[in-house]
mmCIF file of C-alpha atoms in Angstrom:
data_model
loop_
_atom_site.group_PDB
_atom_site.id
_atom_site.type_symbol
_atom_site.label_atom_id
_atom_site.label_comp_id
_atom_site.label_asym_id
_atom_site.label_seq_id
_atom_site.Cartn_x
_atom_site.Cartn_y
_atom_site.Cartn_z
ATOM 1 C CA UNK V 1 84.604 68.035 82.151
ATOM 2 C CA UNK V 2 84.055 66.814 85.690
ATOM 3 C CA UNK V 3 84.622 68.835 88.818
ATOM 4 C CA UNK V 4 86.343 66.495 91.193
ATOM 5 C CA UNK V 5 87.910 67.575 94.433
ATOM 6 C CA UNK V 6 90.430 65.915 96.687
ATOM 7 C CA UNK V 7 91.458 66.890 100.192
ATOM 8 C CA UNK V 8 93.972 67.195 101.625
ATOM 9 C CA UNK V 9 96.342 67.948 98.743
ATOM 10 C CA UNK V 10 99.391 67.344 100.922
ATOM 11 C CA UNK V 11 99.617 65.430 104.185
ATOM 12 C CA UNK V 12 102.550 64.423 106.377
ATOM 13 C CA UNK V 13 101.544 62.003 109.107
ATOM 14 C CA UNK V 14 103.194 59.725 111.633
ATOM 15 C CA UNK V 15 103.333 55.938 111.425
ATOM 16 C CA UNK V 16 100.312 54.218 112.920
ATOM 17 C CA UNK V 17 97.909 57.103 112.427
ATOM 18 C CA UNK V 18 94.525 56.666 110.781
ATOM 19 C CA UNK V 19 93.895 58.874 107.767
ATOM 20 C CA UNK V 20 91.042 59.488 105.390
ATOM 21 C CA UNK V 21 91.528 61.013 101.967
ATOM 22 C CA UNK V 22 88.402 62.744 100.780
ATOM 23 C CA UNK V 23 87.123 62.759 97.211
ATOM 24 C CA UNK V 24 83.963 64.396 95.947
ATOM 25 C CA UNK V 25 82.536 65.097 92.509
ATOM 26 C CA UNK V 26 79.701 67.368 91.496
ATOM 27 C CA UNK V 27 78.713 65.781 88.182
ATOM 28 C CA UNK V 28 76.585 62.929 89.494
ATOM 29 C CA UNK V 29 78.924 60.317 88.006
ATOM 30 C CA UNK V 30 78.175 56.729 88.961
ATOM 31 C CA UNK V 31 81.703 55.427 88.494
ATOM 32 C CA UNK V 32 84.517 56.489 90.802
ATOM 33 C CA UNK V 33 88.091 55.258 91.133
ATOM 34 C CA UNK V 34 91.169 55.515 93.326
ATOM 35 C CA UNK V 35 94.599 55.193 91.759
ATOM 36 C CA UNK V 36 98.003 55.149 93.407
ATOM 37 C CA UNK V 37 100.972 56.682 91.617
ATOM 38 C CA UNK V 38 104.560 56.915 92.842
ATOM 39 C CA UNK V 39 106.590 59.813 91.354
ATOM 40 C CA UNK V 40 107.474 59.101 87.733
ATOM 41 C CA UNK V 41 105.765 55.746 87.843
ATOM 42 C CA UNK V 42 102.618 54.174 86.454
ATOM 43 C CA UNK V 43 99.075 54.578 87.704
ATOM 44 C CA UNK V 44 97.757 51.588 89.630
ATOM 45 C CA UNK V 45 94.052 51.054 90.297
ATOM 46 C CA UNK V 46 93.454 50.269 93.968
ATOM 47 C CA UNK V 47 89.659 50.672 94.340
ATOM 48 C CA UNK V 48 86.626 51.406 92.209
ATOM 49 C CA UNK V 49 82.891 51.847 92.576
ATOM 50 C CA UNK V 50 80.102 51.662 90.037
ATOM 51 C CA UNK V 51 77.516 53.216 92.316
ATOM 52 C CA UNK V 52 76.253 53.674 95.859
ATOM 53 C CA UNK V 53 77.066 50.721 98.136
ATOM 54 C CA UNK V 54 79.235 49.181 95.400
ATOM 55 C CA UNK V 55 82.997 48.946 95.931
ATOM 56 C CA UNK V 56 85.632 46.632 94.467
ATOM 57 C CA UNK V 57 89.353 46.176 94.890
ATOM 58 C CA UNK V 58 91.535 47.067 91.963
ATOM 59 C CA UNK V 59 94.561 45.471 90.381
ATOM 60 C CA UNK V 60 97.055 46.618 93.003
ATOM 61 C CA UNK V 61 96.698 45.164 96.447
ATOM 62 C CA UNK V 62 96.170 47.902 98.972
ATOM 63 C CA UNK V 63 95.683 48.016 102.726
ATOM 64 C CA UNK V 64 93.284 50.913 102.298
ATOM 65 C CA UNK V 65 89.489 50.702 102.360
ATOM 66 C CA UNK V 66 86.809 52.766 100.651
ATOM 67 C CA UNK V 67 83.115 53.465 101.058
ATOM 68 C CA UNK V 68 80.400 54.793 98.748
ATOM 69 C CA UNK V 69 77.439 55.882 100.807
ATOM 70 C CA UNK V 70 76.614 58.834 98.588
ATOM 71 C CA UNK V 71 77.055 59.211 94.847
ATOM 72 C CA UNK V 72 79.257 62.262 95.149
ATOM 73 C CA UNK V 73 81.665 60.992 97.859
ATOM 74 C CA UNK V 74 84.273 58.233 97.678
ATOM 75 C CA UNK V 75 86.628 58.499 100.671
ATOM 76 C CA UNK V 76 89.699 56.311 101.081
ATOM 77 C CA UNK V 77 90.866 55.280 104.555
ATOM 78 C CA UNK V 78 94.120 53.893 105.904
ATOM 79 C CA UNK V 79 93.579 52.513 109.404
ATOM 80 C CA UNK V 80 97.268 52.479 110.323
ATOM 81 C CA UNK V 81 99.602 54.404 108.065
ATOM 82 C CA UNK V 82 103.093 53.071 107.305
ATOM 83 C CA UNK V 83 106.025 54.607 105.407
ATOM 84 C CA UNK V 84 105.290 52.187 102.541
ATOM 85 C CA UNK V 85 101.992 54.057 102.041
ATOM 86 C CA UNK V 86 103.875 57.193 101.023
ATOM 87 C CA UNK V 87 102.608 57.989 97.520
ATOM 88 C CA UNK V 88 100.260 60.106 95.458
ATOM 89 C CA UNK V 89 96.611 59.056 95.546
ATOM 90 C CA UNK V 90 94.434 60.090 92.620
ATOM 91 C CA UNK V 91 90.652 60.012 92.633
ATOM 92 C CA UNK V 92 88.723 59.870 89.368
ATOM 93 C CA UNK V 93 85.125 59.698 88.206
ATOM 94 C CA UNK V 94 83.353 58.745 84.999
ATOM 95 C CA UNK V 95 79.902 59.460 83.680
ATOM 96 C CA UNK V 96 77.942 58.384 80.647
ATOM 97 C CA UNK V 97 80.912 58.584 78.295
ATOM 98 C CA UNK V 98 83.726 56.075 78.331
ATOM 99 C CA UNK V 99 86.256 58.462 79.847
ATOM 100 C CA UNK V 100 87.340 59.301 83.352
ATOM 101 C CA UNK V 101 88.380 62.574 84.908
ATOM 102 C CA UNK V 102 90.932 62.965 87.645
ATOM 103 C CA UNK V 103 91.234 65.161 90.684
ATOM 104 C CA UNK V 104 94.412 67.038 91.535
ATOM 105 C CA UNK V 105 95.686 64.240 93.747
ATOM 106 C CA UNK V 106 96.578 63.841 97.417
ATOM 107 C CA UNK V 107 100.254 63.548 98.284
ATOM 108 C CA UNK V 108 100.731 61.423 101.385
ATOM 109 C CA UNK V 109 104.003 61.174 103.305
ATOM 110 C CA UNK V 110 104.179 58.814 106.281
ATOM 111 C CA UNK V 111 107.120 59.402 108.584
ATOM 112 C CA UNK Q 1 104.707 41.587 78.362
ATOM 113 C CA UNK Q 2 102.698 44.525 79.662
ATOM 114 C CA UNK Q 3 99.228 45.062 78.274
ATOM 115 C CA UNK Q 4 100.106 48.612 77.173
ATOM 116 C CA UNK Q 5 103.590 49.760 76.218
ATOM 117 C CA UNK Q 6 104.573 53.359 75.692
ATOM 118 C CA UNK Q 7 107.713 55.058 74.380
ATOM 119 C CA UNK Q 8 109.690 55.512 77.595
ATOM 120 C CA UNK Q 9 111.197 58.906 76.911
ATOM 121 C CA UNK Q 10 112.132 61.323 78.179
ATOM 122 C CA UNK Q 11 111.740 63.261 74.967
ATOM 123 C CA UNK Q 12 113.209 66.737 74.415
ATOM 124 C CA UNK Q 13 112.264 68.837 71.391
ATOM 125 C CA UNK Q 14 112.711 72.475 70.376
ATOM 126 C CA UNK Q 15 109.757 74.818 70.464
ATOM 127 C CA UNK Q 16 107.694 74.586 67.267
ATOM 128 C CA UNK Q 17 108.568 70.941 66.566
ATOM 129 C CA UNK Q 18 106.033 68.259 65.710
ATOM 130 C CA UNK Q 19 105.914 65.667 68.464
ATOM 131 C CA UNK Q 20 104.816 62.061 68.038
ATOM 132 C CA UNK Q 21 103.907 60.030 71.120
ATOM 133 C CA UNK Q 22 103.074 56.362 70.713
ATOM 134 C CA UNK Q 23 101.554 53.381 72.498
ATOM 135 C CA UNK Q 24 101.227 49.758 71.542
ATOM 136 C CA UNK Q 25 98.901 47.260 73.148
ATOM 137 C CA UNK Q 26 98.292 43.542 73.107
ATOM 138 C CA UNK Q 27 94.577 43.193 73.882
ATOM 139 C CA UNK Q 28 92.599 43.265 70.629
ATOM 140 C CA UNK Q 29 89.411 43.858 72.622
ATOM 141 C CA UNK Q 30 90.381 47.462 73.394
ATOM 142 C CA UNK Q 31 87.998 49.838 71.635
ATOM 143 C CA UNK Q 32 88.191 53.099 73.586
ATOM 144 C CA UNK Q 33 91.413 55.091 73.563
ATOM 145 C CA UNK Q 34 92.417 58.185 75.497
ATOM 146 C CA UNK Q 35 95.371 60.489 75.918
ATOM 147 C CA UNK Q 36 96.003 62.325 79.170
ATOM 148 C CA UNK Q 37 98.472 65.082 79.993
ATOM 149 C CA UNK Q 38 99.915 65.214 83.492
ATOM 150 C CA UNK Q 39 101.887 68.147 84.819
ATOM 151 C CA UNK Q 40 104.242 67.598 87.728
ATOM 152 C CA UNK Q 41 102.406 67.002 91.024
ATOM 153 C CA UNK Q 42 99.004 67.305 89.327
ATOM 154 C CA UNK Q 43 96.302 64.826 88.299
ATOM 155 C CA UNK Q 44 96.070 63.627 84.671
ATOM 156 C CA UNK Q 45 93.981 65.845 82.402
ATOM 157 C CA UNK Q 46 91.984 64.301 79.553
ATOM 158 C CA UNK Q 47 93.268 65.541 76.180
ATOM 159 C CA UNK Q 48 91.751 63.295 73.539
ATOM 160 C CA UNK Q 49 89.251 60.471 73.348
ATOM 161 C CA UNK Q 50 88.671 58.204 70.339
ATOM 162 C CA UNK Q 51 86.559 55.175 69.689
ATOM 163 C CA UNK Q 52 87.845 52.368 67.443
ATOM 164 C CA UNK Q 53 90.159 53.161 64.532
ATOM 165 C CA UNK Q 54 90.650 56.501 62.851
ATOM 166 C CA UNK Q 55 91.885 60.023 63.448
ATOM 167 C CA UNK Q 56 90.624 62.826 65.636
ATOM 168 C CA UNK Q 57 91.885 66.377 65.608
ATOM 169 C CA UNK Q 58 91.537 69.077 68.260
ATOM 170 C CA UNK Q 59 93.540 72.221 67.713
ATOM 171 C CA UNK Q 60 97.237 71.341 67.718
ATOM 172 C CA UNK Q 61 96.544 67.768 68.809
ATOM 173 C CA UNK Q 62 95.752 64.773 66.590
ATOM 174 C CA UNK Q 63 95.029 61.297 67.903
ATOM 175 C CA UNK Q 64 95.383 58.271 65.628
ATOM 176 C CA UNK Q 65 94.239 54.721 66.272
ATOM 177 C CA UNK Q 66 95.269 51.743 64.151
ATOM 178 C CA UNK Q 67 93.526 48.733 65.617
ATOM 179 C CA UNK Q 68 94.936 46.359 63.001
ATOM 180 C CA UNK Q 69 98.446 47.155 64.259
ATOM 181 C CA UNK Q 70 97.367 47.693 67.870
ATOM 182 C CA UNK Q 71 99.036 51.080 67.770
ATOM 183 C CA UNK Q 72 97.908 54.544 68.819
ATOM 184 C CA UNK Q 73 99.609 57.891 68.442
ATOM 185 C CA UNK Q 74 99.259 61.455 69.632
ATOM 186 C CA UNK Q 75 100.714 64.206 67.448
ATOM 187 C CA UNK Q 76 101.368 67.699 68.775
ATOM 188 C CA UNK Q 77 101.955 70.394 66.149
ATOM 189 C CA UNK Q 78 103.793 73.639 66.848
ATOM 190 C CA UNK Q 79 104.826 72.383 70.268
ATOM 191 C CA UNK Q 80 105.067 74.947 73.065
ATOM 192 C CA UNK Q 81 107.008 74.987 76.351
ATOM 193 C CA UNK Q 82 103.616 74.713 78.075
ATOM 194 C CA UNK Q 83 103.251 71.270 76.471
ATOM 195 C CA UNK Q 84 106.070 70.008 78.695
ATOM 196 C CA UNK Q 85 104.443 67.281 80.760
ATOM 197 C CA UNK Q 86 104.029 63.525 80.993
ATOM 198 C CA UNK Q 87 101.615 62.054 78.447
ATOM 199 C CA UNK Q 88 99.671 58.912 79.323
ATOM 200 C CA UNK Q 89 97.738 56.718 76.937
ATOM 201 C CA UNK Q 90 94.778 54.790 78.293
ATOM 202 C CA UNK Q 91 92.346 52.282 76.860
ATOM 203 C CA UNK Q 92 89.422 50.087 77.777
ATOM 204 C CA UNK Q 93 87.662 47.162 76.194
ATOM 205 C CA UNK Q 94 84.055 47.645 77.198
ATOM 206 C CA UNK Q 95 81.880 50.637 77.810
ATOM 207 C CA UNK Q 96 82.399 51.831 81.345
ATOM 208 C CA UNK Q 97 84.853 49.121 82.269
ATOM 209 C CA UNK Q 98 88.188 49.666 83.915
ATOM 210 C CA UNK Q 99 90.973 51.414 82.111
ATOM 211 C CA UNK Q 100 94.526 50.330 81.417
ATOM 212 C CA UNK Q 101 97.130 53.089 81.428
ATOM 213 C CA UNK Q 102 100.507 53.223 79.765
ATOM 214 C CA UNK Q 103 103.505 54.148 81.929
ATOM 215 C CA UNK Q 104 103.744 57.619 80.376
ATOM 216 C CA UNK Q 105 106.228 59.548 78.240
ATOM 217 C CA UNK Q 106 107.807 62.667 79.679
ATOM 218 C CA UNK Q 107 108.070 65.481 77.128
ATOM 219 C CA UNK Q 108 110.153 68.634 77.429
ATOM 220 C CA UNK Q 109 109.688 71.425 74.878
ATOM 221 C CA UNK Q 110 112.671 73.739 74.985
ATOM 222 C CA UNK Q 111 112.222 77.460 74.218
#
């Protein structure tokens, strides 16, 4: 099982603010993912990375950006938050097996 | 038609019941199948992982894959109130490639 950490767990922020959601994993996994999930709704892939300096957009269009400078970190940034960005953001990582492990999630509310 | 369909639920059962959770899919290339459990306001937790067709058992949980019917199931024996959660199926076609998640089935086990 992977140890994967997300901060902050809960964030309330004003419209127009820049935010970064942090994600780190201690297992040395190459693959990392960001999913967006509204309450009671499906998971949607918004970004993924297969290694350092590799990032791709997922199936769901998102105004967020990501970076992968180090294997263990995969932060997600919103340059200008809007109420439509209110959601749960889930970070995940995968290693040599064909499974992925999720963090606890970051709940973002933009007011 | 969505790539992965899942019994919508919600599903309520008495404690001790056998629970059957099911997913169907359309992409015959899927080979890797997973079940996740997600408690409210938490990230999904990997429960079971299977490759190709067949059964896999882990304690009270049994995962079944029938590739010929494009159908997977998760059985929970002697269900407990602590099993109350949303259950997500997930699958992928190639090793290490992106995953497709079902929308989830919410289960309530009543004491």
